[in-house]
mmCIF file of C-alpha atoms in Angstrom:
data_model
loop_
_atom_site.group_PDB
_atom_site.id
_atom_site.type_symbol
_atom_site.label_atom_id
_atom_site.label_comp_id
_atom_site.label_asym_id
_atom_site.label_seq_id
_atom_site.Cartn_x
_atom_site.Cartn_y
_atom_site.Cartn_z
ATOM 1 C CA GLN A 1 6.301 -13.480 -11.532
ATOM 2 C CA THR A 2 3.585 -15.278 -11.084
ATOM 3 C CA GLU A 3 5.585 -17.212 -8.123
ATOM 4 C CA SER A 4 7.567 -14.420 -6.616
ATOM 5 C CA VAL A 5 4.880 -13.108 -6.118
ATOM 6 C CA VAL A 6 3.211 -15.540 -4.800
ATOM 7 C CA ALA A 7 5.739 -16.751 -2.611
ATOM 8 C CA MET A 8 6.142 -12.954 -1.291
ATOM 9 C CA ALA A 9 2.581 -13.265 0.103
ATOM 10 C CA TRP A 10 3.932 -16.538 2.307
ATOM 11 C CA THR A 11 5.493 -14.982 5.915
ATOM 12 C CA GLU A 12 7.071 -16.743 8.153
ATOM 13 C CA HIS A 13 5.967 -16.683 12.306
ATOM 14 C CA THR A 14 6.132 -18.632 15.112
ATOM 15 C CA SER A 15 3.360 -20.599 17.265
ATOM 16 C CA SER A 16 2.668 -21.269 20.810
ATOM 17 C CA SER A 17 4.574 -23.901 21.136
ATOM 18 C CA GLY A 18 7.482 -22.227 19.683
ATOM 19 C CA ARG A 19 7.225 -24.250 16.042
ATOM 20 C CA PRO A 20 7.951 -21.881 13.207
ATOM 21 C CA PHE A 21 5.284 -22.100 10.301
ATOM 22 C CA PHE A 22 4.466 -20.182 7.234
ATOM 23 C CA TYR A 23 1.214 -18.567 5.903
ATOM 24 C CA ASN A 24 -0.103 -16.936 3.811
ATOM 25 C CA PRO A 25 -2.219 -14.095 3.803
ATOM 26 C CA ALA A 26 -3.791 -14.502 -0.054
ATOM 27 C CA THR A 27 -5.200 -18.257 0.644
ATOM 28 C CA GLY A 28 -5.824 -18.020 4.580
ATOM 29 C CA ALA A 29 -3.404 -21.091 3.967
ATOM 30 C CA SER A 30 -0.769 -22.263 7.104
ATOM 31 C CA VAL A 31 1.645 -25.033 6.529
ATOM 32 C CA TRP A 32 4.754 -25.787 9.100
ATOM 33 C CA GLU A 33 6.849 -27.555 6.306
ATOM 34 C CA ARG A 34 8.886 -23.769 4.178
ATOM 35 C CA PRO A 35 6.608 -23.936 0.762
ATOM 36 C CA ALA A 36 8.469 -24.234 -2.471
ATOM 37 C CA GLY A 37 9.753 -21.675 -4.461
ATOM 38 C CA ILE A 38 10.307 -18.874 -0.965
ATOM 39 C CA SER A 39 11.948 -15.747 -2.386
ATOM 40 C CA GLU A 40 11.418 -12.469 -1.703
ATOM 41 C CA ALA A 41 14.410 -11.052 -4.042
ATOM 42 C CA ARG A 42 12.528 -12.112 -6.779
ATOM 43 C CA VAL A 43 9.695 -9.446 -6.295
ATOM 44 C CA PHE A 44 11.772 -6.872 -3.905
ATOM 45 C CA SER A 45 14.367 -5.268 -5.995
ATOM 46 C CA ARG A 46 18.355 -6.322 -5.420
ATOM 47 C CA ASP A 47 18.538 -2.913 -3.752
ATOM 48 C CA THR A 48 15.790 -2.345 -1.550
ATOM 49 C CA PRO A 49 17.065 -2.027 1.984
ATOM 50 C CA PRO A 50 16.822 -6.000 4.279
ATOM 51 C CA THR A 51 14.348 -3.823 6.466
ATOM 52 C CA LEU A 52 11.943 -3.227 3.883
ATOM 53 C CA ARG A 53 12.432 -6.677 2.639
ATOM 54 C CA ALA A 54 11.310 -7.554 5.967
ATOM 55 C CA CYS A 55 7.820 -5.565 5.889
ATOM 56 C CA MET A 56 5.882 -8.668 4.702
ATOM 57 C CA ALA A 57 5.519 -9.525 8.473
ATOM 58 C CA ASP A 58 3.794 -6.020 9.088
ATOM 59 C CA ARG A 59 0.070 -6.868 9.870
ATOM 60 C CA ARG A 60 -1.096 -4.369 7.262
ATOM 61 C CA VAL A 61 1.320 -4.679 4.432
ATOM 62 C CA ARG A 62 0.442 -8.837 4.763
ATOM 63 C CA ALA A 63 -2.862 -7.682 4.682
ATOM 64 C CA LEU A 64 -3.551 -5.477 1.476
ATOM 65 C CA ALA A 65 -1.188 -7.760 -0.830
ATOM 66 C CA GLY A 66 -3.678 -10.424 0.542
ATOM 67 C CA ALA A 67 -6.343 -7.854 -0.598
ATOM 68 C CA ILE A 68 -4.576 -7.787 -4.070
ATOM 69 C CA VAL A 69 -3.802 -11.341 -4.114
ATOM 70 C CA ARG A 70 -7.286 -12.061 -3.586
ATOM 71 C CA ARG A 71 -8.846 -9.390 -5.503
ATOM 72 C CA CYS A 72 -7.228 -9.181 -8.396
ATOM 73 C CA GLY A 73 -4.423 -11.430 -8.874
ATOM 74 C CA VAL A 74 -1.512 -12.635 -7.915
ATOM 75 C CA ASP A 75 0.123 -10.424 -11.518
ATOM 76 C CA ALA A 76 -1.287 -7.511 -9.717
ATOM 77 C CA LEU A 77 1.016 -7.359 -7.088
ATOM 78 C CA PRO A 78 3.485 -4.327 -7.633
ATOM 79 C CA ARG A 79 7.220 -4.823 -7.724
ATOM 80 C CA VAL A 80 8.801 -2.979 -4.891
ATOM 81 C CA GLN A 81 12.288 -1.418 -5.446
ATOM 82 C CA ALA A 82 14.596 1.749 -3.569
ATOM 83 C CA ALA A 83 14.249 5.345 -5.106
ATOM 84 C CA GLY A 84 17.321 7.041 -5.389
ATOM 85 C CA ALA A 85 17.093 11.076 -2.811
ATOM 86 C CA ASP A 86 17.597 12.653 -6.625
ATOM 87 C CA THR A 87 14.712 11.411 -7.654
ATOM 88 C CA SER A 88 11.296 13.369 -8.693
ATOM 89 C CA LEU A 89 10.004 10.807 -5.983
ATOM 90 C CA CYS A 90 11.355 11.481 -3.211
ATOM 91 C CA ALA A 91 11.542 15.271 -3.582
ATOM 92 C CA ASP A 92 10.279 17.275 -0.730
ATOM 93 C CA GLY A 93 10.945 15.281 1.832
ATOM 94 C CA ARG A 94 8.070 12.017 0.208
ATOM 95 C CA GLY A 95 8.552 8.509 1.354
ATOM 96 C CA GLY A 96 7.882 7.508 -2.027
ATOM 97 C CA ALA A 97 5.257 6.230 -5.139
ATOM 98 C CA PHE A 98 3.423 4.161 -6.488
ATOM 99 C CA CYS A 99 3.287 4.747 -10.029
ATOM 100 C CA CYS A 100 0.258 2.716 -11.373
ATOM 101 C CA GLU A 101 1.290 1.747 -15.170
ATOM 102 C CA SER A 102 4.142 -0.091 -15.026
ATOM 103 C CA ASN A 103 2.621 -1.394 -11.091
ATOM 104 C CA ARG A 104 5.831 -0.532 -9.123
ATOM 105 C CA ILE A 105 6.520 0.833 -6.396
ATOM 106 C CA PHE A 106 9.189 3.120 -5.413
ATOM 107 C CA LEU A 107 10.511 3.708 -1.662
ATOM 108 C CA CYS A 108 12.693 6.413 -0.613
ATOM 109 C CA ALA A 109 15.067 4.779 1.527
ATOM 110 C CA SER A 110 17.563 6.959 2.092
ATOM 111 C CA THR A 111 14.940 9.110 4.012
ATOM 112 C CA ALA A 112 15.435 7.903 7.684
ATOM 113 C CA TRP A 113 11.189 7.996 8.882
ATOM 114 C CA VAL A 114 9.949 5.339 5.681
ATOM 115 C CA SER A 115 8.601 2.328 6.825
ATOM 116 C CA CYS A 116 6.502 -0.545 6.012
ATOM 117 C CA ARG A 117 3.962 1.717 6.680
ATOM 118 C CA GLU A 118 5.347 3.725 3.627
ATOM 119 C CA LEU A 119 4.975 0.289 1.776
ATOM 120 C CA ALA A 120 1.616 -0.090 3.021
ATOM 121 C CA TYR A 121 0.652 3.289 3.024
ATOM 122 C CA GLU A 122 1.845 2.393 -1.455
ATOM 123 C CA LEU A 123 0.111 -0.989 -1.270
ATOM 124 C CA SER A 124 -2.957 0.933 -0.721
ATOM 125 C CA HIS A 125 -2.707 2.889 -3.774
ATOM 126 C CA ALA A 126 -1.668 -0.238 -5.924
ATOM 127 C CA TYR A 127 -5.238 -1.942 -4.140
ATOM 128 C CA ASN A 128 -7.513 0.672 -5.326
ATOM 129 C CA THR A 129 -6.048 1.112 -8.823
ATOM 130 C CA CYS A 130 -6.802 -2.780 -9.608
ATOM 131 C CA THR A 131 -10.197 -3.189 -8.335
ATOM 132 C CA HIS A 132 -11.186 -0.261 -9.946
ATOM 133 C CA VAL A 133 -11.995 2.384 -7.352
ATOM 134 C CA THR A 134 -9.491 5.176 -8.513
ATOM 135 C CA ARG A 135 -8.100 4.965 -13.104
ATOM 136 C CA CYS A 136 -5.234 5.577 -13.679
ATOM 137 C CA ALA A 137 -4.496 7.883 -16.150
ATOM 138 C CA HIS A 138 -1.430 7.742 -18.898
ATOM 139 C CA GLY A 139 1.386 9.491 -18.957
ATOM 140 C CA GLY A 140 2.905 11.104 -16.170
ATOM 141 C CA ILE A 141 7.019 11.566 -15.441
ATOM 142 C CA GLN A 142 9.216 8.960 -16.770
ATOM 143 C CA VAL A 143 10.856 6.299 -14.668
ATOM 144 C CA ASP A 144 13.125 3.740 -15.455
ATOM 145 C CA ASP A 145 12.325 4.765 -19.102
ATOM 146 C CA ALA A 146 8.751 3.494 -18.132
ATOM 147 C CA SER A 147 5.711 5.500 -17.765
ATOM 148 C CA CYS A 148 4.763 5.930 -13.793
ATOM 149 C CA GLY A 149 0.965 7.025 -14.763
ATOM 150 C CA TYR A 150 -0.711 9.352 -12.628
ATOM 151 C CA LEU A 151 -4.508 9.599 -10.863
ATOM 152 C CA SER A 152 -6.781 12.749 -11.315
ATOM 153 C CA PRO A 153 -7.304 14.711 -8.394
ATOM 154 C CA PRO A 154 -10.611 13.333 -8.407
ATOM 155 C CA ASP A 155 -8.775 9.917 -8.177
ATOM 156 C CA LEU A 156 -5.826 11.556 -5.833
ATOM 157 C CA ALA A 157 -8.113 12.945 -3.305
ATOM 158 C CA CYS A 158 -10.138 9.215 -2.804
ATOM 159 C CA SER A 159 -7.126 7.251 -2.808
ATOM 160 C CA GLU A 160 -4.851 9.474 -0.475
ATOM 161 C CA LEU A 161 -8.145 9.258 2.353
ATOM 162 C CA ARG A 162 -8.373 4.991 1.656
ATOM 163 C CA ALA A 163 -4.595 4.406 2.073
ATOM 164 C CA ALA A 164 -4.334 7.095 5.519
ATOM 165 C CA TYR A 165 -7.381 4.865 7.283
ATOM 166 C CA TRP A 166 -5.710 1.595 5.807
ATOM 167 C CA THR A 167 -2.398 2.692 7.599
ATOM 168 C CA GLU A 168 -3.512 3.716 10.332
ATOM 169 C CA ARG A 169 -2.553 7.532 10.477
ATOM 170 C CA CYS A 170 -5.859 8.514 11.881
ATOM 171 C CA ALA A 171 -7.231 6.310 13.844
ATOM 172 C CA GLY A 172 -6.924 6.483 18.244
ATOM 173 C CA ARG A 173 -8.533 9.547 17.940
ATOM 174 C CA ALA A 174 -13.061 10.749 18.276
ATOM 175 C CA GLU A 175 -14.764 9.973 15.151
ATOM 176 C CA ARG A 176 -14.568 13.858 14.109
ATOM 177 C CA ASP A 177 -11.485 14.576 14.107
ATOM 178 C CA GLU A 178 -10.201 10.700 12.535
ATOM 179 C CA ALA A 179 -12.281 12.420 9.882
ATOM 180 C CA ARG A 180 -10.786 15.598 10.124
ATOM 181 C CA CYS A 181 -7.818 14.064 9.748
ATOM 182 C CA LEU A 182 -8.167 12.080 6.645
ATOM 183 C CA LYS A 183 -9.588 14.844 4.962
ATOM 184 C CA TRP A 184 -6.186 16.870 6.038
ATOM 185 C CA HIS A 185 -4.773 14.129 3.895
ATOM 186 C CA ALA A 186 -6.905 14.150 1.084
ATOM 187 C CA ALA A 187 -6.371 17.722 0.849
ATOM 188 C CA TRP A 188 -2.897 17.777 1.279
ATOM 189 C CA ALA A 189 -1.945 15.765 -1.176
ATOM 190 C CA LEU A 190 -3.608 17.341 -3.464
ATOM 191 C CA ARG A 191 -2.219 20.898 -2.860
ATOM 192 C CA ALA A 192 1.481 18.109 -3.484
ATOM 193 C CA CYS A 193 0.748 17.103 -6.535
ATOM 194 C CA TYR A 194 -1.652 19.943 -7.835
ATOM 195 C CA PRO A 195 -1.215 23.202 -6.696
ATOM 196 C CA SER A 196 -3.383 25.393 -9.089
ATOM 197 C CA ASP A 197 -6.265 23.617 -8.934
ATOM 198 C CA GLU A 198 -9.213 25.248 -7.446
ATOM 199 C CA HIS A 199 -11.189 22.580 -6.699
ATOM 200 C CA HIS A 200 -9.321 20.663 -3.865
ATOM 201 C CA PRO A 201 -12.433 20.921 -1.523
ATOM 202 C CA ALA A 202 -14.975 19.924 -3.626
ATOM 203 C CA HIS A 203 -12.172 16.820 -4.963
ATOM 204 C CA VAL A 204 -12.282 16.008 -1.184
ATOM 205 C CA ARG A 205 -15.541 16.205 -0.275
ATOM 206 C CA HIS A 206 -16.191 13.021 -3.054
ATOM 207 C CA ALA A 207 -13.378 11.299 -1.343
ATOM 208 C CA VAL A 208 -14.833 11.612 2.281
ATOM 209 C CA GLN A 209 -18.637 10.148 0.674
ATOM 210 C CA GLU A 210 -17.626 8.337 -2.289
ATOM 211 C CA CYS A 211 -14.500 6.746 -1.019
ATOM 212 C CA THR A 212 -14.167 6.396 2.661
ATOM 213 C CA PRO A 213 -13.783 2.546 3.670
ATOM 214 C CA ARG A 214 -17.227 0.431 4.374
ATOM 215 C CA GLY A 215 -18.020 -2.791 5.007
ATOM 216 C CA ALA A 216 -14.490 -5.652 4.620
ATOM 217 C CA ASP A 217 -12.803 -3.245 3.102
ATOM 218 C CA ALA A 218 -12.619 -0.613 6.315
ATOM 219 C CA ASN A 219 -11.531 -3.990 8.405
ATOM 220 C CA LEU A 220 -9.400 -4.584 5.916
ATOM 221 C CA THR A 221 -5.826 -4.143 7.769
ATOM 222 C CA ARG A 222 -8.063 -3.426 11.450
ATOM 223 C CA GLY A 223 -8.883 -6.861 11.909
ATOM 224 C CA GLY A 224 -7.032 -7.840 15.023
ATOM 225 C CA GLY A 225 -3.718 -9.150 15.663
ATOM 226 C CA ASP A 226 -0.796 -11.507 13.685
ATOM 227 C CA ASP A 227 -2.601 -14.698 12.714
ATOM 228 C CA GLU A 228 -1.047 -17.339 14.645
ATOM 229 C CA ARG A 229 -1.649 -21.392 14.341
ATOM 230 C CA GLU A 230 -2.093 -23.035 17.258
#
């Protein structure tokens, strides 16, 4: 598994001279020759659509995957697989889910709008869990005979706000409007997952105060364009 996760971190690019090279965001290394052992198939399950397999070229996906490897180790990078439209993970138009207990990301590939941004969104939850910003609780629904795990309401609001920030769902707005948009995403997740919880506003306020990305985390996916080797 370690080998496969390291291999996933390598992405192929083209230099300004037109020559292909390989970049690893986890280590910052760039090489001309294809690294040994690259095999996305060992990280992505066989039923993951090719369009999602190609998501390691996405700036946000690459940054989050690299951050997980750097901060938590290669074994913390979750496995990615497709989820059927008839599963509870894809109910009500959802795009996917991160099962924190089994450390797997399920993407609802049959949902038309699911793209690399949804993969980045779920990787955000994985990053929050592995860095202990949020805590994975045991239990939840069973997926492939394994417990999915779940986040408590405060942790859910926290993780959703951070995921919305890193995937730029609210970017390009005035600062006040961006903050309002991030709060909306946290509140929406609470309504969807904990409709009977009476403390939604308090959970959202806590997320804004304690979970808004700051310092290096604030620039985790906003550090500029794709890396290019000269």
